[in-house]
Short mmCIF file of C-alpha atoms in Angstrom, two decimals:
data_model
loop_
_atom_site.label_atom_id
_atom_site.label_comp_id
_atom_site.label_asym_id
_atom_site.label_seq_id
_atom_site.Cartn_x
_atom_site.Cartn_y
_atom_site.Cartn_z
CA MET A 32 -86.10 16.80 52.92
CA PHE A 33 -84.42 13.41 53.23
CA ALA A 34 -85.05 13.37 56.99
CA LEU A 35 -88.71 14.35 56.49
CA LEU A 36 -89.07 11.59 53.89
CA LEU A 37 -87.69 9.01 56.31
CA TRP A 38 -90.06 10.32 59.00
CA GLN A 39 -93.02 9.98 56.63
CA ILE A 40 -92.02 6.44 55.62
CA ALA A 41 -91.62 5.45 59.28
CA ALA A 42 -95.04 6.92 60.15
CA MET A 43 -96.66 5.03 57.28
CA ALA A 44 -94.92 1.80 58.32
CA VAL A 45 -96.05 2.12 61.95
CA ASP A 46 -99.52 3.26 60.84
CA GLN A 47 -100.52 4.34 64.36
CA SER A 48 -100.64 8.06 64.98
CA ILE A 49 -100.46 7.57 68.74
CA LEU A 50 -96.99 6.08 68.35
CA LEU A 51 -95.69 8.21 65.48
CA VAL A 52 -97.60 10.95 63.70
CA SER A 53 -96.57 11.90 60.17
CA PRO A 54 -94.79 15.20 59.36
CA ILE A 55 -97.78 16.19 57.22
CA ASP A 56 -100.11 15.90 60.22
CA VAL A 57 -97.67 17.93 62.32
CA ALA A 58 -97.48 20.62 59.65
CA VAL A 59 -101.28 20.79 59.50
CA ARG A 60 -101.51 21.02 63.29
CA LEU A 61 -98.95 23.84 63.31
CA THR A 62 -101.38 25.97 61.33
CA THR A 63 -104.01 25.72 64.08
CA ILE A 64 -102.08 25.21 67.33
CA TRP A 65 -101.75 28.99 67.79
CA GLN A 66 -105.50 28.98 68.57
CA VAL A 67 -104.90 26.93 71.73
CA GLN A 68 -105.68 28.93 74.86
CA GLY A 69 -102.51 30.39 76.34
CA PHE A 70 -100.37 29.63 73.26
CA ALA A 71 -98.48 32.95 73.15
CA SER A 72 -98.23 33.26 76.93
CA SER A 73 -96.74 29.74 77.20
CA ILE A 74 -94.02 30.63 74.70
CA TRP A 75 -93.28 33.92 76.45
CA PHE A 76 -93.23 32.29 79.91
CA SER A 77 -90.68 29.67 78.87
CA PHE A 78 -88.66 32.14 76.81
CA TYR A 79 -88.06 34.75 79.48
CA HIS A 80 -87.42 32.17 82.22
CA ILE A 81 -84.92 30.13 80.19
CA ALA A 82 -83.31 33.17 78.55
CA GLY A 83 -83.12 34.84 81.96
CA GLY A 84 -81.37 31.82 83.46
CA PHE A 85 -78.91 31.79 80.57
CA LEU A 86 -78.06 35.50 80.89
CA ILE A 87 -77.62 35.30 84.67
CA ALA A 88 -75.36 32.26 84.27
CA LEU A 89 -73.37 34.05 81.56
CA ALA A 90 -72.69 37.01 83.84
CA ALA A 91 -71.95 34.81 86.86
CA GLY A 92 -69.68 32.50 84.85
CA ILE A 93 -67.61 35.40 83.53
CA LEU A 94 -67.32 36.94 86.99
CA LEU A 95 -66.33 33.68 88.71
CA ALA A 96 -63.84 32.81 85.95
CA SER A 97 -62.27 36.25 86.30
CA LEU A 98 -61.85 35.73 90.04
CA ALA A 99 -60.54 32.19 89.56
CA GLY A 100 -58.05 33.39 86.96
CA ARG A 101 -56.74 36.05 89.33
CA PHE A 102 -56.87 34.05 92.59
CA PRO A 103 -55.93 30.33 92.34
CA TRP A 104 -57.65 29.54 95.64
CA VAL A 105 -60.99 30.59 94.10
CA GLU A 106 -60.55 28.02 91.32
CA THR A 107 -59.74 25.35 93.92
CA ALA A 108 -62.76 26.30 96.03
CA LEU A 109 -65.13 26.26 93.04
CA TRP A 110 -63.81 23.00 91.54
CA PRO A 111 -66.04 20.53 93.50
CA PHE A 112 -69.16 22.62 92.86
CA MET A 113 -68.55 22.85 89.10
CA ILE A 114 -67.80 19.14 88.85
CA THR A 115 -71.00 18.33 90.76
CA VAL A 116 -73.16 20.54 88.54
CA LYS A 117 -71.64 19.01 85.37
CA THR A 118 -72.07 15.38 86.46
CA VAL A 119 -75.35 15.24 88.41
CA PRO A 120 -78.35 14.47 86.12
CA VAL A 121 -80.75 17.31 85.39
CA ALA A 122 -83.69 15.28 86.75
CA SER A 123 -81.99 15.03 90.16
CA PHE A 124 -81.48 18.79 90.31
CA VAL A 125 -85.09 19.36 89.29
CA VAL A 126 -86.48 17.14 92.05
CA ILE A 127 -84.19 18.70 94.66
CA CYS A 128 -84.97 22.24 93.51
CA LEU A 129 -88.72 21.60 93.70
CA ILE A 130 -88.21 21.30 97.46
CA TRP A 131 -86.56 24.73 97.61
CA LEU A 132 -88.23 26.69 94.83
CA SER A 133 -91.67 27.13 93.35
CA ALA A 134 -92.32 25.44 90.02
CA GLN A 135 -92.70 28.89 88.43
CA ASN A 136 -89.01 29.70 88.93
CA LEU A 137 -87.65 26.22 88.37
CA SER A 138 -86.62 26.63 84.72
CA VAL A 139 -84.65 29.80 85.54
CA PHE A 140 -82.57 28.03 88.16
CA ILE A 141 -82.05 24.84 86.13
CA SER A 142 -80.96 26.81 83.05
CA PHE A 143 -78.60 28.76 85.28
CA LEU A 144 -77.08 25.59 86.74
CA ILE A 145 -76.54 23.94 83.36
CA VAL A 146 -75.03 27.00 81.68
CA LEU A 147 -72.79 28.18 84.55
CA PRO A 148 -70.08 25.47 84.37
CA VAL A 149 -69.91 25.72 80.57
CA VAL A 150 -69.32 29.48 80.62
CA TYR A 151 -67.03 29.28 83.64
CA GLY A 152 -64.87 26.51 82.15
CA ASN A 153 -64.46 28.20 78.76
CA MET A 154 -63.76 31.62 80.21
CA LEU A 155 -61.25 30.29 82.74
CA GLU A 156 -59.40 28.47 79.97
CA GLY A 157 -59.34 31.68 77.94
CA ILE A 158 -58.06 33.74 80.85
CA LYS A 159 -55.26 31.23 81.47
CA ASN A 160 -54.21 31.54 77.82
CA GLU A 161 -54.13 35.34 77.70
CA ASP A 162 -50.96 37.09 76.55
CA ARG A 163 -49.35 38.21 79.81
CA LYS A 164 -47.05 40.63 78.02
CA MET A 165 -50.05 42.65 76.83
CA LEU A 166 -51.30 42.86 80.41
CA GLU A 167 -47.89 43.97 81.63
CA VAL A 168 -47.80 46.73 79.01
CA ALA A 169 -51.25 47.88 80.13
CA SER A 170 -50.05 48.02 83.74
CA VAL A 171 -46.89 49.94 82.83
CA PHE A 172 -48.88 52.58 80.93
CA ARG A 173 -51.61 52.60 83.60
CA MET A 174 -54.40 51.85 81.14
CA PRO A 175 -57.84 52.40 82.74
CA PHE A 176 -59.64 49.24 83.83
CA VAL A 177 -62.55 49.62 81.37
CA LYS A 178 -60.21 50.11 78.39
CA ARG A 179 -58.12 47.17 79.53
CA VAL A 180 -61.21 44.96 79.56
CA LEU A 181 -62.49 46.20 76.20
CA TYR A 182 -59.26 46.28 74.21
CA ILE A 183 -57.10 43.59 75.81
CA HIS A 184 -59.23 41.02 77.61
CA MET A 185 -62.30 40.94 75.35
CA PRO A 186 -60.44 40.43 72.03
CA GLN A 187 -58.31 37.62 73.48
CA LEU A 188 -61.34 35.93 75.04
CA LYS A 189 -63.48 36.19 71.90
CA PRO A 190 -63.19 32.54 70.70
CA PHE A 191 -63.82 31.26 74.23
CA ILE A 192 -66.90 33.46 74.73
CA LEU A 193 -68.35 32.50 71.34
CA SER A 194 -67.72 28.81 71.98
CA ALA A 195 -69.26 28.96 75.45
CA CYS A 196 -72.38 30.79 74.26
CA THR A 197 -72.89 28.53 71.24
CA THR A 198 -72.76 25.42 73.43
CA ALA A 199 -74.67 26.80 76.40
CA LEU A 200 -77.60 28.30 74.49
CA GLY A 201 -78.86 24.94 73.25
CA MET A 202 -78.22 23.27 76.60
CA SER A 203 -80.19 25.94 78.45
CA TRP A 204 -83.29 25.23 76.39
CA LYS A 205 -83.01 21.46 76.73
CA ALA A 206 -82.57 21.65 80.49
CA GLY A 207 -85.13 24.42 81.00
CA VAL A 208 -87.93 22.67 79.12
CA ALA A 209 -87.09 19.35 80.81
CA ALA A 210 -87.45 21.11 84.17
CA GLU A 211 -90.82 22.51 83.10
CA VAL A 212 -92.07 19.07 82.05
CA ILE A 213 -91.23 17.69 85.50
CA GLY A 214 -92.31 20.72 87.52
CA THR A 215 -95.29 21.57 85.22
CA PRO A 216 -95.50 25.29 86.11
CA ASP A 217 -98.72 26.92 84.92
CA GLY A 218 -98.51 28.69 81.58
CA SER A 219 -95.31 27.02 80.35
CA ILE A 220 -94.38 25.04 77.23
CA GLY A 221 -93.34 22.20 79.54
CA LYS A 222 -96.87 21.92 80.87
CA GLN A 223 -98.23 21.83 77.31
CA LEU A 224 -95.85 18.94 76.57
CA TYR A 225 -96.95 17.19 79.75
CA TYR A 226 -100.61 17.47 78.79
CA ALA A 227 -99.87 16.18 75.30
CA LYS A 228 -98.19 13.14 76.83
CA ILE A 229 -101.03 12.52 79.32
CA TYR A 230 -103.69 12.61 76.59
CA LEU A 231 -101.52 10.71 74.06
CA ASP A 232 -101.79 13.70 71.73
CA THR A 233 -98.73 12.93 69.63
CA ASP A 234 -99.28 15.62 67.01
CA ASP A 235 -99.45 18.32 69.72
CA LEU A 236 -96.38 16.83 71.37
CA LEU A 237 -94.37 17.09 68.16
CA CYS A 238 -95.82 20.51 67.33
CA TRP A 239 -94.66 21.95 70.64
CA THR A 240 -91.28 20.30 70.10
CA VAL A 241 -90.98 22.05 66.73
CA ILE A 242 -91.95 25.34 68.38
CA ILE A 243 -89.26 24.85 71.06
CA VAL A 244 -86.65 24.22 68.37
CA VAL A 245 -87.71 27.30 66.38
CA VAL A 246 -87.76 29.63 69.41
CA SER A 247 -84.42 28.36 70.73
CA VAL A 248 -82.74 28.65 67.31
CA VAL A 249 -84.09 32.18 66.77
CA PHE A 250 -82.88 33.23 70.23
CA GLU A 251 -79.47 31.66 69.60
CA LYS A 252 -79.07 33.35 66.20
CA LEU A 253 -80.13 36.76 67.51
CA PHE A 254 -77.91 36.55 70.57
CA MET A 255 -74.87 35.39 68.60
CA LEU A 256 -75.53 38.10 65.99
CA ALA A 257 -75.59 40.74 68.74
CA LEU A 258 -72.39 39.34 70.25
CA ARG A 259 -70.56 39.30 66.91
CA THR A 260 -71.82 42.81 66.13
CA PHE A 261 -70.41 43.98 69.46
CA TYR A 262 -67.02 42.48 68.59
CA ARG A 263 -67.02 44.03 65.11
CA ARG A 264 -67.64 47.48 66.57
CA LEU A 265 -64.99 46.85 69.22
CA GLU A 266 -62.45 45.90 66.56
CA ARG A 267 -63.20 49.10 64.64
CA GLY A 268 -62.30 51.07 67.74
#
């Protein structure tokens, strides 16, 4: 409420809706923006592309970290690529990827690139800190691979997986929507933001921003709830 009050005071002080629209105007626009043509399809387009990029990066990051933890040469080979992905600006990747990919698939790839080093780095750190004695016991008793993963690796990697997912989920949405704004694929939230900027439609710009925040937070909460539920059932045996 304090933040909204400051926003309202700032909007009244500027007194130009093109520069800064008030939160009241944004709230009013939110009640009608769903009538815009392609509203639901834009949300779905961005959601499944960005969420898809996140999930692919999550699987790839876990796999690569597992290989790097087992074979040191894999970690050495991957090091320059992970450093490059972490340091190169998102805008540079977007422009380069537009040469290789269609704008429709751009947000998937950008989300993947941004999430991959986060998941990989956290998982590799977790693997390096695993209790080796537990793994030796599993080898001595010839524990099946699946049970070893579920009851030895997964519990020890829990804080690293949760930390990686919490950080990466928000980053995937920021990077994915930024890619859509630059690439402007048809039927995306990014294109709606681009149009709002072109026509100086500040209330629509802020409305779509609010929608992005809501969708990303809901996805993050549901995903983290599912992950924690999985761990609770795993701990119960």
